XYZ file of C-alpha atoms in Angstrom:
444
model
C 63.595 101.455 60.515
C 65.210 98.955 63.126
C 66.584 95.941 62.103
C 64.022 93.224 63.190
C 66.273 90.154 63.218
C 69.931 92.098 64.321
C 70.767 92.896 68.327
C 74.290 94.327 69.092
C 76.482 93.492 72.358
C 78.521 96.361 73.371
C 80.865 94.806 75.483
C 82.364 97.298 77.379
C 80.712 101.463 77.650
C 83.313 103.932 78.008
C 83.260 106.185 75.617
C 83.524 104.389 72.300
C 80.956 101.513 74.150
C 78.555 104.266 74.636
C 79.178 105.950 70.557
C 78.872 102.629 69.402
C 75.454 102.257 70.962
C 73.567 105.392 70.288
C 75.424 106.093 67.018
C 73.670 102.191 65.751
C 70.817 101.782 68.171
C 68.106 103.186 65.961
C 69.069 100.895 63.349
C 68.981 97.302 65.381
C 66.026 95.771 67.818
C 67.810 95.852 70.969
C 70.851 96.748 72.369
C 72.709 94.890 74.954
C 74.983 97.156 77.405
C 77.313 94.500 78.892
C 79.620 96.548 81.364
C 81.149 96.546 84.545
C 78.725 100.107 85.115
C 76.255 100.031 87.851
C 72.872 99.430 86.588
C 72.380 102.875 87.253
C 74.591 104.622 85.885
C 74.010 102.243 82.733
C 70.949 104.018 82.897
C 71.279 107.382 83.411
C 73.806 106.879 80.570
C 71.764 105.767 78.141
C 68.524 108.553 79.190
C 70.969 111.730 78.594
C 72.084 109.724 75.102
C 68.426 109.255 73.910
C 69.158 104.805 74.086
C 65.969 104.021 74.441
C 65.981 100.280 73.406
C 69.097 99.267 75.600
C 68.584 96.374 77.633
C 71.381 95.184 81.341
C 71.333 91.755 80.843
C 71.557 89.464 83.920
C 73.525 87.366 81.880
C 76.513 88.687 79.170
C 76.556 84.269 78.074
C 72.443 85.100 77.181
C 73.048 88.815 75.743
C 75.449 87.038 73.110
C 73.757 84.053 71.978
C 71.186 86.973 71.399
C 72.841 89.025 69.065
C 73.987 89.425 66.134
C 76.206 91.950 65.957
C 79.018 91.979 68.801
C 80.829 95.207 69.713
C 83.768 95.150 71.793
C 85.077 98.655 72.972
C 87.367 97.873 75.398
C 91.381 98.404 75.884
C 93.844 97.422 73.144
C 95.513 95.677 76.046
C 91.854 93.455 77.044
C 90.925 92.578 73.733
C 92.526 89.402 73.571
C 91.385 88.345 77.636
C 87.902 89.767 76.265
C 87.166 87.737 72.969
C 88.818 84.521 75.072
C 85.739 85.106 77.225
C 83.349 86.203 74.595
C 83.278 85.338 71.594
C 82.662 80.786 73.144
C 78.530 82.469 72.876
C 78.708 83.595 69.885
C 75.990 82.224 67.457
C 76.982 81.301 63.935
C 76.479 84.215 61.318
C 77.843 86.693 64.198
C 80.209 89.731 63.096
C 82.236 90.753 65.663
C 83.697 94.251 66.072
C 85.961 96.274 67.758
C 87.108 100.088 68.184
C 90.567 99.682 68.820
C 93.448 101.995 67.505
C 95.408 99.078 66.100
C 94.084 96.225 64.514
C 96.656 93.740 64.849
C 96.181 92.828 68.244
C 92.695 91.920 67.373
C 92.658 90.325 64.102
C 95.116 87.946 66.433
C 93.303 87.224 69.081
C 89.997 85.909 67.144
C 92.069 84.592 64.261
C 93.336 82.279 67.471
C 90.468 81.027 68.286
C 88.603 80.399 64.730
C 91.738 77.928 64.487
C 90.869 75.586 67.413
C 87.260 76.544 66.409
C 87.252 75.960 62.835
C 83.626 75.504 62.808
C 82.599 79.053 64.767
C 81.271 80.804 61.545
C 81.870 84.191 62.752
C 83.178 86.424 61.262
C 85.124 89.444 62.126
C 84.804 93.131 60.454
C 86.993 95.580 62.724
C 85.737 99.181 62.660
C 87.851 102.477 63.687
C 85.604 105.391 64.278
C 88.911 108.049 63.385
C 87.891 111.292 66.140
C 87.307 111.376 69.923
C 83.239 111.435 70.588
C 83.484 113.000 73.417
C 85.408 115.752 72.106
C 82.641 116.520 69.568
C 79.181 118.350 70.820
C 77.179 115.778 69.285
C 78.147 112.796 68.843
C 76.393 110.847 66.317
C 75.913 114.020 63.874
C 78.954 115.636 64.066
C 80.969 112.173 64.164
C 79.210 111.865 60.456
C 81.804 114.245 59.115
C 85.320 112.263 60.193
C 86.276 109.197 58.529
C 84.893 105.813 59.524
C 86.928 103.053 58.219
C 86.067 99.928 57.800
C 88.680 96.931 57.444
C 88.355 93.473 55.663
C 89.432 89.957 57.245
C 88.953 87.886 54.818
C 89.005 84.300 55.960
C 90.710 81.876 53.579
C 87.990 79.746 53.161
C 84.333 80.758 53.772
C 85.153 83.728 51.681
C 81.655 83.670 49.901
C 80.245 83.407 53.880
C 83.007 86.414 54.932
C 81.817 89.208 51.763
C 77.967 88.641 52.347
C 78.645 89.467 56.192
C 81.011 92.367 55.411
C 78.495 94.047 52.720
C 75.484 93.338 55.957
C 78.601 95.618 58.051
C 79.176 97.551 55.602
C 75.576 99.100 55.074
C 74.736 98.586 58.858
C 78.152 101.253 59.170
C 77.420 103.786 56.490
C 74.731 105.351 58.461
C 78.037 106.681 61.305
C 79.759 108.731 58.666
C 79.624 110.432 55.204
C 83.613 109.195 55.118
C 83.902 105.831 54.946
C 87.490 104.718 54.257
C 87.703 100.704 53.521
C 90.863 98.505 54.609
C 91.561 95.697 52.197
C 93.208 94.314 55.844
C 94.371 94.935 58.829
C 98.023 95.676 57.690
C 97.702 98.213 55.755
C 95.259 100.089 58.376
C 97.734 99.516 60.785
C 100.089 101.219 58.790
C 98.564 103.831 57.720
C 96.933 104.399 61.109
C 101.220 104.079 62.978
C 101.660 107.454 60.280
C 98.765 109.671 61.211
C 98.131 108.619 64.648
C 101.275 107.477 66.616
C 104.473 110.078 65.791
C 100.946 113.139 66.270
C 100.382 111.753 69.372
C 103.931 110.885 70.636
C 104.686 114.530 69.218
C 101.697 116.243 70.806
C 102.639 114.551 74.598
C 106.535 115.174 74.272
C 105.230 119.064 73.902
C 102.821 119.235 77.154
C 105.773 116.570 79.086
C 108.206 119.337 78.096
C 105.825 122.189 78.983
C 104.736 120.147 82.192
C 108.693 120.505 83.671
C 109.910 124.190 81.855
C 106.931 125.269 82.697
C 106.961 127.955 79.483
C 105.639 127.976 76.339
C 102.460 130.170 74.585
C 101.940 133.535 76.768
C 104.103 132.637 79.679
C 107.718 134.301 77.449
C 108.011 136.824 74.495
C 109.751 133.492 72.769
C 105.800 131.557 72.524
C 103.318 134.290 72.466
C 102.071 134.278 68.830
C 98.627 132.303 67.548
C 101.214 129.927 66.361
C 102.081 128.439 69.473
C 98.804 128.750 71.116
C 97.249 126.752 68.522
C 100.036 123.690 68.916
C 99.848 124.332 72.833
C 96.122 123.731 72.873
C 96.508 120.395 70.087
C 99.485 119.751 73.400
C 96.996 119.742 75.976
C 93.822 117.633 74.273
C 96.866 115.060 73.740
C 97.589 114.825 77.454
C 93.670 115.297 78.913
C 93.141 111.898 77.278
C 93.525 109.092 79.850
C 96.862 107.405 79.037
C 95.508 103.533 77.820
C 93.913 105.794 74.376
C 97.210 106.550 72.975
C 99.185 103.564 74.561
C 96.955 101.276 72.597
C 97.950 102.655 69.725
C 101.315 103.505 70.714
C 102.865 100.369 72.016
C 103.075 96.846 71.065
C 103.053 96.963 67.050
C 105.429 96.820 64.648
C 104.517 99.648 62.747
C 104.917 102.063 65.931
C 107.840 101.310 66.791
C 109.706 101.230 63.325
C 108.068 103.955 62.759
C 109.425 105.688 66.240
C 112.444 104.072 65.781
C 113.188 106.102 62.694
C 111.420 109.142 63.731
C 113.902 109.087 67.091
C 116.787 108.918 65.371
C 115.857 111.735 62.710
C 114.605 114.256 65.511
C 118.235 112.989 67.214
C 120.526 114.351 64.122
C 118.323 117.605 64.013
C 119.398 118.470 67.250
C 122.622 117.469 67.512
C 122.888 120.070 64.260
C 121.949 122.902 66.362
C 123.846 121.748 69.250
C 126.838 121.770 67.154
C 125.920 124.749 65.433
C 125.397 123.538 61.577
C 123.739 125.651 60.405
C 124.342 124.839 56.628
C 123.135 120.640 56.981
C 120.389 121.886 59.375
C 118.545 124.012 56.904
C 119.742 121.360 53.699
C 117.706 118.756 56.166
C 114.421 121.420 56.622
C 114.059 122.665 52.873
C 114.395 118.850 50.944
C 111.769 118.058 53.183
C 109.332 120.618 51.889
C 110.376 119.697 48.595
C 109.192 116.886 49.488
C 105.838 117.272 51.743
C 104.722 120.457 49.846
C 106.499 120.675 46.086
C 102.842 120.683 45.484
C 101.529 123.427 47.725
C 102.041 126.967 46.654
C 99.856 128.399 49.678
C 99.664 127.672 53.438
C 96.872 125.286 54.001
C 95.883 128.034 56.797
C 95.786 132.249 56.084
C 96.178 135.138 58.514
C 92.816 135.135 58.950
C 92.288 131.649 60.371
C 95.898 132.741 63.081
C 94.588 135.401 64.035
C 91.588 134.098 65.878
C 93.984 132.726 68.047
C 96.609 135.986 68.504
C 99.206 137.858 66.979
C 100.280 136.383 63.825
C 104.392 137.620 64.378
C 106.300 137.603 67.799
C 108.934 139.129 68.970
C 111.673 136.696 69.254
C 110.416 133.742 66.646
C 111.337 130.063 68.025
C 112.807 126.906 66.600
C 109.310 125.457 65.975
C 111.496 121.614 66.461
C 108.446 120.419 67.540
C 106.916 120.467 63.784
C 110.055 120.849 62.345
C 110.714 116.855 63.575
C 107.578 116.090 62.655
C 108.044 117.291 58.739
C 111.296 115.561 58.286
C 110.769 112.219 60.072
C 108.081 112.067 57.752
C 109.926 113.125 54.751
C 112.460 111.187 55.383
C 110.567 108.064 55.817
C 108.992 108.547 52.932
C 105.641 109.037 53.782
C 102.799 110.624 51.455
C 101.098 113.442 54.226
C 98.287 113.815 52.086
C 97.400 110.497 50.747
C 97.765 109.233 54.228
C 95.150 111.245 55.591
C 92.932 107.800 54.511
C 93.053 107.116 58.097
C 93.416 110.618 58.963
C 92.250 111.944 62.110
C 91.055 115.305 63.879
C 94.486 115.531 65.286
C 96.751 114.613 62.783
C 94.373 117.209 59.660
C 95.645 119.951 62.505
C 99.189 119.252 62.937
C 99.314 119.033 58.968
C 97.633 122.319 58.781
C 100.325 123.624 61.279
C 103.230 121.966 59.324
C 101.757 123.166 55.857
C 101.970 126.723 57.256
C 104.991 126.634 59.121
C 106.827 125.762 55.908
C 105.165 127.541 53.324
C 105.372 131.022 54.651
C 108.621 132.763 55.783
C 108.265 131.661 59.092
C 110.281 128.672 58.009
C 113.486 130.711 57.633
C 113.320 132.247 61.302
C 112.478 129.464 62.395
C 115.447 127.743 60.517
C 118.226 130.917 62.133
C 116.117 131.142 65.173
C 118.027 128.631 67.546
C 121.536 129.213 66.251
C 120.771 132.889 66.843
C 119.291 132.655 70.090
C 121.071 130.295 72.559
C 118.730 130.998 75.410
C 116.421 128.506 73.314
C 118.773 125.495 73.372
C 117.572 125.472 76.765
C 113.966 125.269 75.889
C 114.365 123.062 72.790
C 116.293 121.043 75.044
C 113.198 119.850 77.443
C 111.307 118.667 74.510
C 113.860 116.719 72.700
C 114.325 115.088 76.206
C 111.466 115.169 76.554
C 110.195 113.048 73.105
C 113.136 110.988 73.656
C 111.754 109.506 77.165
C 108.180 109.287 74.886
C 109.822 107.675 71.936
C 112.162 104.697 74.169
C 108.361 103.684 76.050
C 107.834 103.228 72.848
C 110.534 101.465 71.216
C 110.959 98.792 74.150
C 106.785 98.226 74.537
C 107.375 99.574 77.795
C 103.775 99.878 79.840
C 105.135 100.046 82.849
C 107.395 103.595 81.469
C 104.740 104.660 79.848
C 102.527 104.977 82.624
C 105.193 106.873 85.048
C 105.638 109.203 82.198
C 101.910 110.352 81.596
C 101.578 110.506 85.844
C 104.858 112.702 85.910
C 103.108 114.158 82.961
C 99.670 114.910 84.742
C 100.770 115.746 88.137
C 102.070 118.751 86.678
C 99.270 119.807 84.509
C 96.800 122.555 86.067
C 93.149 120.440 85.551
C 92.091 123.984 84.701
C 94.814 124.596 82.221
C 93.517 121.287 80.935
C 90.259 121.640 80.236
C 90.459 125.837 79.011
C 92.492 124.140 76.371
C 90.337 121.370 75.458
C 87.923 123.919 74.670
C 90.177 125.785 72.341
C 91.481 122.927 70.552
C 87.790 122.029 69.855
C 88.374 125.695 67.429
C 91.571 124.859 66.366
C 90.301 121.230 65.197
C 87.938 123.367 63.408
C 89.820 125.786 61.430
C 92.389 123.510 60.953
C 89.906 120.754 59.386
C 88.058 122.951 57.313
C 90.717 123.911 55.822
C 92.721 121.007 55.160
C 89.006 119.295 53.708
C 88.579 122.459 51.443
C 91.493 121.742 49.418
C 91.565 117.934 49.763
C 87.730 116.880 50.095
């Protein structure tokens, strides 16, 4: 039943704001929608999503003063300014939360405010829905099957009061997912999310922009016509379909991501040099060492032949190097990550890439992929495009360059047809569904 004592103010009414309002509306008295969208548009969205207890406030200030729970559903680069505007109106006891993927900017902005206002008496309980609700047929119901992160931000003083507020928030948020992951602080959250999201999205965006430039991938030539590449391509197009701020907010501005990408970029560069210089034995040794680290406890591939056959033929006449998957796996292995333990902060895209990597590394396909670039010189031309694009995406993250990131994203999207994106996003839902079922069957 709805709490007669709790109102929710949702600041920002994009994908995550709409999801939070819809998911929490049955649990609160009133949902205040604080958005720059026209009132008619907000009304239409609320009607479509079945949010009946919403109000469009005349004053954001008044809705904040009247709410016990405030959700900031804005892009990462807007969080600091939004907090500066919003927090002064939050009354004592208010729980403030957000839906960004990287929590360091959120925590720093909140702490900056509370240091200047030590008697504010407000509490930060960040959350992270580890899926994209806009890609789900029924966001509220379907998101129950995905991980929902809740991050503790315990202050040095008022610990008892904070934990009481945290437990209240935890009880409320537990209705949003059947898979709650509690993180002891923002550092644990951001470190794991860097490993599950940044390399995953960077790899997929590089595949997408390489295709946008070279126009060669599944179905377009004999090297990329098998089911494995069809699945990989669908995931890449799904990543490319997102607005730039979605992944930019995860990838840019954080130490964990920057360090991760510096290492991963260096590893991929080294692998590319080994291929370019014909150093097959050394290349094979590094790839097989990664297999022994990442998949030492896995005797069978996660994806079955039947799973792949849903997307096309299992075999191809001319194998390719699968450099995109190989470099992802080798970089994580050489960084010492346990890709299965990192599932505490997993996403559908991470589980899908994990399943594809496990398929490649635990079948005969791995030996063919290792040998392919050394036996087929034409692959060097095709792999060079991926290599260059991956390094370009990496540079934007390493040098924290949002303008360069936006230019790279725009160039990619300008060379992709909207029809292709729509079709592949639909196919990606099937890919993600198959991969997640298999991973969850194996790992829970």
